[in-house]
Short mmCIF file of C-alpha atoms in Angstrom, two decimals:
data_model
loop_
_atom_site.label_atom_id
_atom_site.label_comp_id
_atom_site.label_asym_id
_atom_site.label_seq_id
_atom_site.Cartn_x
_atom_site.Cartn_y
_atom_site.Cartn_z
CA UNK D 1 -11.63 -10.90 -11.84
CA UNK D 2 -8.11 -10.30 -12.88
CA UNK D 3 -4.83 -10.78 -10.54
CA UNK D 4 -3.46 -7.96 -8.80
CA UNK D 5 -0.42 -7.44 -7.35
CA UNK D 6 1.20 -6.92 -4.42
CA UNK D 7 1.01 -3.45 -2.19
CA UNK D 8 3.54 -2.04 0.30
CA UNK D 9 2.84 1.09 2.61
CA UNK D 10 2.20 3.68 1.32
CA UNK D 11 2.97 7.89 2.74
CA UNK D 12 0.28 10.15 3.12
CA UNK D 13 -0.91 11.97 -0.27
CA UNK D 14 -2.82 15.17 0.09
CA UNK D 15 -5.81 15.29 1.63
CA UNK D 16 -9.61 14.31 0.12
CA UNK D 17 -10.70 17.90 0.24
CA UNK D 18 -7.98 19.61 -1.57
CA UNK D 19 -5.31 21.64 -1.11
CA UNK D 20 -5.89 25.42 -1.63
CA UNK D 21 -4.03 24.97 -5.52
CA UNK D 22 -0.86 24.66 -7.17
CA UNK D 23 2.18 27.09 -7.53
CA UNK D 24 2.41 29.56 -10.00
CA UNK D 25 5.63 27.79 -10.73
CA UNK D 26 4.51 24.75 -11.40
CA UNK D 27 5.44 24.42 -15.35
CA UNK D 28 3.45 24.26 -18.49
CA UNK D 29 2.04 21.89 -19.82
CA UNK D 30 2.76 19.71 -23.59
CA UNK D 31 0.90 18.10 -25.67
CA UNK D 32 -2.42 19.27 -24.12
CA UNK D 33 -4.61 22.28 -25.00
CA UNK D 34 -4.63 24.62 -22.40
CA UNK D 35 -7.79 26.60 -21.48
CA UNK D 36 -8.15 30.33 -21.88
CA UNK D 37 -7.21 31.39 -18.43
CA UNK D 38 -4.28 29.57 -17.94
CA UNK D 39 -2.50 32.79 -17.35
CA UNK D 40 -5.01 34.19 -14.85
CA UNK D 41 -5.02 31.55 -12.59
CA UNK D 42 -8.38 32.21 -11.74
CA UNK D 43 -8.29 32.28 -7.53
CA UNK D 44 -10.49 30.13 -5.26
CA UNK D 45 -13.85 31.58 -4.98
CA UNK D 46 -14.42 33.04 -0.89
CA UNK D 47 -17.75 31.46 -1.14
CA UNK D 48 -16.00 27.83 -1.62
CA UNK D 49 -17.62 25.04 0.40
CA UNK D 50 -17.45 21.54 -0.89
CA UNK D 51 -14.24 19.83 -2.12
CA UNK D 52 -15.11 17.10 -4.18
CA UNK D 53 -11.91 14.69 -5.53
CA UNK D 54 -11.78 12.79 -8.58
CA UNK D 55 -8.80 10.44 -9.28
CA UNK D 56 -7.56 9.28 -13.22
CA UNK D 57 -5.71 6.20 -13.17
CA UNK D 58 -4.54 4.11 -15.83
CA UNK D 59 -1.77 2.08 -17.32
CA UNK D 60 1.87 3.72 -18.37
CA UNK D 61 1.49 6.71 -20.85
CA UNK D 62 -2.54 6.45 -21.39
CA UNK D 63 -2.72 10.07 -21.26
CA UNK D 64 -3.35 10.58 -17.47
CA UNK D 65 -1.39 13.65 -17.19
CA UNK D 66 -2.43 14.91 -20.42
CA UNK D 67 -6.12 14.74 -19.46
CA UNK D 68 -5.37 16.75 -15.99
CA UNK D 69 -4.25 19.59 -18.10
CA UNK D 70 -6.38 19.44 -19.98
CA UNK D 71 -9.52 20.07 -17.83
CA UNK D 72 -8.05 22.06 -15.03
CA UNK D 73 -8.70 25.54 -14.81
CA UNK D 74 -5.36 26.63 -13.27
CA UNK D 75 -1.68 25.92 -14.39
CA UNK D 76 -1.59 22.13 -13.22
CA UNK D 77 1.26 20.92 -10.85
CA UNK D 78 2.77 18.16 -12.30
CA UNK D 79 5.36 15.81 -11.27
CA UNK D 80 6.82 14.91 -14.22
CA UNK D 81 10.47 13.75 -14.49
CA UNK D 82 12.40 12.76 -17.65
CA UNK D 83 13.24 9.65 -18.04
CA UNK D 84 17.00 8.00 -17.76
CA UNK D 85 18.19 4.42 -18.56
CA UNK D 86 17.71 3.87 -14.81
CA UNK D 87 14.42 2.72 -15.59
CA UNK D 88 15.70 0.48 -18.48
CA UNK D 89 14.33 -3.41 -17.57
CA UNK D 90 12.00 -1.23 -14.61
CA UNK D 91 9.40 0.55 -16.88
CA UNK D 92 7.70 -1.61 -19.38
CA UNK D 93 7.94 1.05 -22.14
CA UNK D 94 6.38 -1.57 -24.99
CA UNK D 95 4.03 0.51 -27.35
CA UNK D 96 5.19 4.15 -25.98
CA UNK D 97 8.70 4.35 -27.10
CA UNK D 98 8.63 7.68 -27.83
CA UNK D 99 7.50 8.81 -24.08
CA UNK D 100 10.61 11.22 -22.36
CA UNK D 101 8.54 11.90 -19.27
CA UNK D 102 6.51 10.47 -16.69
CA UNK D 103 4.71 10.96 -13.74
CA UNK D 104 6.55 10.06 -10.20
CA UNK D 105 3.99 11.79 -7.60
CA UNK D 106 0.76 12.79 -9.10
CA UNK D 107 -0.46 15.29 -11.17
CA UNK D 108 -3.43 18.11 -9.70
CA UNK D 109 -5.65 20.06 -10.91
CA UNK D 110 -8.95 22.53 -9.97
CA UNK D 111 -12.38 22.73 -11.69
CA UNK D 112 -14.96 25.78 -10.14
CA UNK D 113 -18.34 24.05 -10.61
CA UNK D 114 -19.98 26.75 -8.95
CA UNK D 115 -19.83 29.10 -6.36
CA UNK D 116 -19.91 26.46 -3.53
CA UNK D 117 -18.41 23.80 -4.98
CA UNK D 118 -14.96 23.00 -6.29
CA UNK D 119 -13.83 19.73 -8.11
CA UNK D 120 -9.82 18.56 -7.18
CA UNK D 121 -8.25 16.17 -10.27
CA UNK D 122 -5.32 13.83 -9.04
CA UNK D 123 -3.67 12.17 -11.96
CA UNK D 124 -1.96 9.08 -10.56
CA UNK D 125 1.74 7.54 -11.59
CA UNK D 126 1.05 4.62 -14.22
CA UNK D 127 4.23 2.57 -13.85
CA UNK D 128 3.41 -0.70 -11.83
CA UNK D 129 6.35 0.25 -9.02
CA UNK D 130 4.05 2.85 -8.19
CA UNK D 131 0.49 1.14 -7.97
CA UNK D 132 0.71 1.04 -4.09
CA UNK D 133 0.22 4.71 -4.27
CA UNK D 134 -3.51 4.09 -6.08
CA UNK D 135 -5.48 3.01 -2.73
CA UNK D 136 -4.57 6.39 -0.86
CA UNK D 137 -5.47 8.53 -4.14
CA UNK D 138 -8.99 6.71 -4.30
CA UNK D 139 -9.35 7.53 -0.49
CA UNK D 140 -12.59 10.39 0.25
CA UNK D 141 -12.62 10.49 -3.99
CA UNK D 142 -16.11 11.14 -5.57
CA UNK D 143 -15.33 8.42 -8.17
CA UNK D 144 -12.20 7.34 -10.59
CA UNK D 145 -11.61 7.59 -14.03
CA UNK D 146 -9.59 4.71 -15.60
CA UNK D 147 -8.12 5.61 -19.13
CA UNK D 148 -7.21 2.98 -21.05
CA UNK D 149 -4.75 2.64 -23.55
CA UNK D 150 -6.08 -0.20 -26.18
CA UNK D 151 -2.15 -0.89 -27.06
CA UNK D 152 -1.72 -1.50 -23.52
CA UNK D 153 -5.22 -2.90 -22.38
CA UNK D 154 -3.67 -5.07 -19.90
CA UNK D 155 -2.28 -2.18 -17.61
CA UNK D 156 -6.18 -1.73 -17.11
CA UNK D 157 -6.77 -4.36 -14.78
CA UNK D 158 -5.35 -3.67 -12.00
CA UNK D 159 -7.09 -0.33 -11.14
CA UNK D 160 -10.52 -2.06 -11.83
CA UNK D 161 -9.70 -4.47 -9.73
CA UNK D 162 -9.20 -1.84 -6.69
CA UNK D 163 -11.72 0.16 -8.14
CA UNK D 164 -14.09 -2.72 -7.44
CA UNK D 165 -12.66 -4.02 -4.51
CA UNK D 166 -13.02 -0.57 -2.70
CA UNK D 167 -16.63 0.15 -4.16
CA UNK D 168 -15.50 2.92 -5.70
CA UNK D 169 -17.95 4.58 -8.29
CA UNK D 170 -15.87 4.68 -11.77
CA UNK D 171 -15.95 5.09 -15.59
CA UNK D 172 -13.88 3.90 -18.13
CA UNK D 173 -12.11 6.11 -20.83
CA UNK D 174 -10.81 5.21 -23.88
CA UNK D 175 -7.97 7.34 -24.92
CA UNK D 176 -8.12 7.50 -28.70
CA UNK D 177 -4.76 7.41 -29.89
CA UNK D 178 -5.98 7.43 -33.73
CA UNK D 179 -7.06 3.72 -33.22
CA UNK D 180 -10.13 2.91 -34.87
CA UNK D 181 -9.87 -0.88 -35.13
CA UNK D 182 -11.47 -1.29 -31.64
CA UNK D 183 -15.09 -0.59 -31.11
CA UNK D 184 -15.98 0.20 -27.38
CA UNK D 185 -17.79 -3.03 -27.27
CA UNK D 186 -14.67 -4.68 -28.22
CA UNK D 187 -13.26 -3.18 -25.27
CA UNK D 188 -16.27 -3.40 -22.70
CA UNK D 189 -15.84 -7.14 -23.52
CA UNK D 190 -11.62 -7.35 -22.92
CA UNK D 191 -11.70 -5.71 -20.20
CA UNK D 192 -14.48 -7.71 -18.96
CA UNK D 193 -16.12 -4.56 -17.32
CA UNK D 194 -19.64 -5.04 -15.88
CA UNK D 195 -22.56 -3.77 -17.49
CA UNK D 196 -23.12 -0.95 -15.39
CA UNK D 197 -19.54 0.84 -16.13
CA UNK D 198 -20.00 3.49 -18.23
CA UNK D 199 -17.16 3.61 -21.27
CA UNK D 200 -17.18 6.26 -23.27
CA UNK D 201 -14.25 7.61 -26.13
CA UNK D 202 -12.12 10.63 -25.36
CA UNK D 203 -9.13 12.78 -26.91
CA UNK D 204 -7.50 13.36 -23.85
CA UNK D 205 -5.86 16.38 -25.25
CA UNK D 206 -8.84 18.14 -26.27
CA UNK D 207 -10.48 20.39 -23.00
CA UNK D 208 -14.15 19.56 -24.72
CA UNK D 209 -13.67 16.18 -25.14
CA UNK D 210 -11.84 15.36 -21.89
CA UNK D 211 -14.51 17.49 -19.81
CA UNK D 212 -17.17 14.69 -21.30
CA UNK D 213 -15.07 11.85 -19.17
CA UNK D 214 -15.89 13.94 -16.11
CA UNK D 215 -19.27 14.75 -16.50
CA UNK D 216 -19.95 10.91 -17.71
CA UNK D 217 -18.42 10.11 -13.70
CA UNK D 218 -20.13 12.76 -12.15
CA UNK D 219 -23.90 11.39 -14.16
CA UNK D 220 -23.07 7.66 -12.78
CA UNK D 221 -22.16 8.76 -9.37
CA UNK D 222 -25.55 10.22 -9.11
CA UNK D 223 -27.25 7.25 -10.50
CA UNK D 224 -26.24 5.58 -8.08
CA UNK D 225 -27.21 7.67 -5.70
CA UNK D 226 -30.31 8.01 -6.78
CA UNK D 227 -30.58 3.89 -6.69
CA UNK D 228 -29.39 3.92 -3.65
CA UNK D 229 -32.15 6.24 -1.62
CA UNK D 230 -34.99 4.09 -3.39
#
């Protein structure tokens, strides 16, 4: 569909079925609305027993890390870094000037679903030198989300492109960034997504609103599922 590029070897991310959480350390977040027991760090339940693993992927600044914080029910460990004038002529920084940080690792965070069953977030890097990392993050994960950025639409492609390649069940976000000149059929249609990807509006920085991307993967996995044992 669209031209990808390149991939190099890649080390060994965490594991599909989670690690056991994040450091109290790990810093707060910006930007994002934090939920009410950020301070509690509510522990793993003892009567854990499923690790499911959701990946967010997108282009440069989309809102990836955002979104983890968002949702996650613990402090989130982030990998953020600020950014020098190394990265000057690296990073395509065209339509987020104003972004000091970024992702160099992944960002992770933990949703309880219920008793047994625990959902892990990895937010991946969004600069193209780090893409190579994507194939291990999508490796044992329930599904993807790919946010999109409709100032950056192009940065898109390349995680549908593995996303599709690898056959892995996905949705499609559309960060709203205050744009309302695009209509998500406008979108659907440059992205060229098939029919049967789900794309749905978020405010990444709103818990509510960011939960909806989840439970809009978590619905399509399942209808496929279901499709699947007919």
């Amino acid at each position: 569909m669209h031209s990808t590029t390149s991939e190099s070897p890649a080390p060994e991310p965490p594991s599909g079925s989670g690690p056991p959480g994040p450091p109290s350390g790990a810093g707060p977040s910006s930007g994002a609305r934090q939920p009410a027991s950020d301070d509690a760090h509510p522990p793993l339940p003892a009567t854990a027993e499923q690790a499911l693993k959701i990946a967010v992927v997108g282009g440069f600044g989309a809102g990836k890390t955002t979104l983890v914080r968002s949702v996650s029910e613990i402090r989130p460990l982030s990998t953020e870094e600020t950014m020098t004038r190394a990265g000057d002529g690296i990073d395509d920084t065209d339509g987020v000037e104003a972004k000091h940080s970024t992702t160099v690792a992944f960002d992770f965070g933990r949703i309880t679903l219920d008793a047994t069953s625990v959902l892990y977030v990895f937010g991946a890097p969004g600069q193209e030198r780090f893409w190579f990392l994507w194939d291990r993050l999508f490796s044992g994960s329930l599904g993807a989300v790919v946010l999109v950025d409709t100032r950056r639409l192009e940065d898109s492609w390349y995680a549908i492109d593995r996303l599709e390649a690898q056959g892995t069940p996905f949705v499609v976000a559309h960060n709203d960034f205050g744009d309302t000149d695009h209509t998500l059929e406008q979108v659907r249609a440059a992205l060229d997504l098939d029919p049967g990807v789900p794309l749905v509006r978020c405010d990444a920085r709103v818990r509510a609103s960011a939960k909806q991307v989840l439970i809009a993967l978590v619905r399509h996995v399942r209808s496929l599922v279901c499709e699947g044992s007919r």
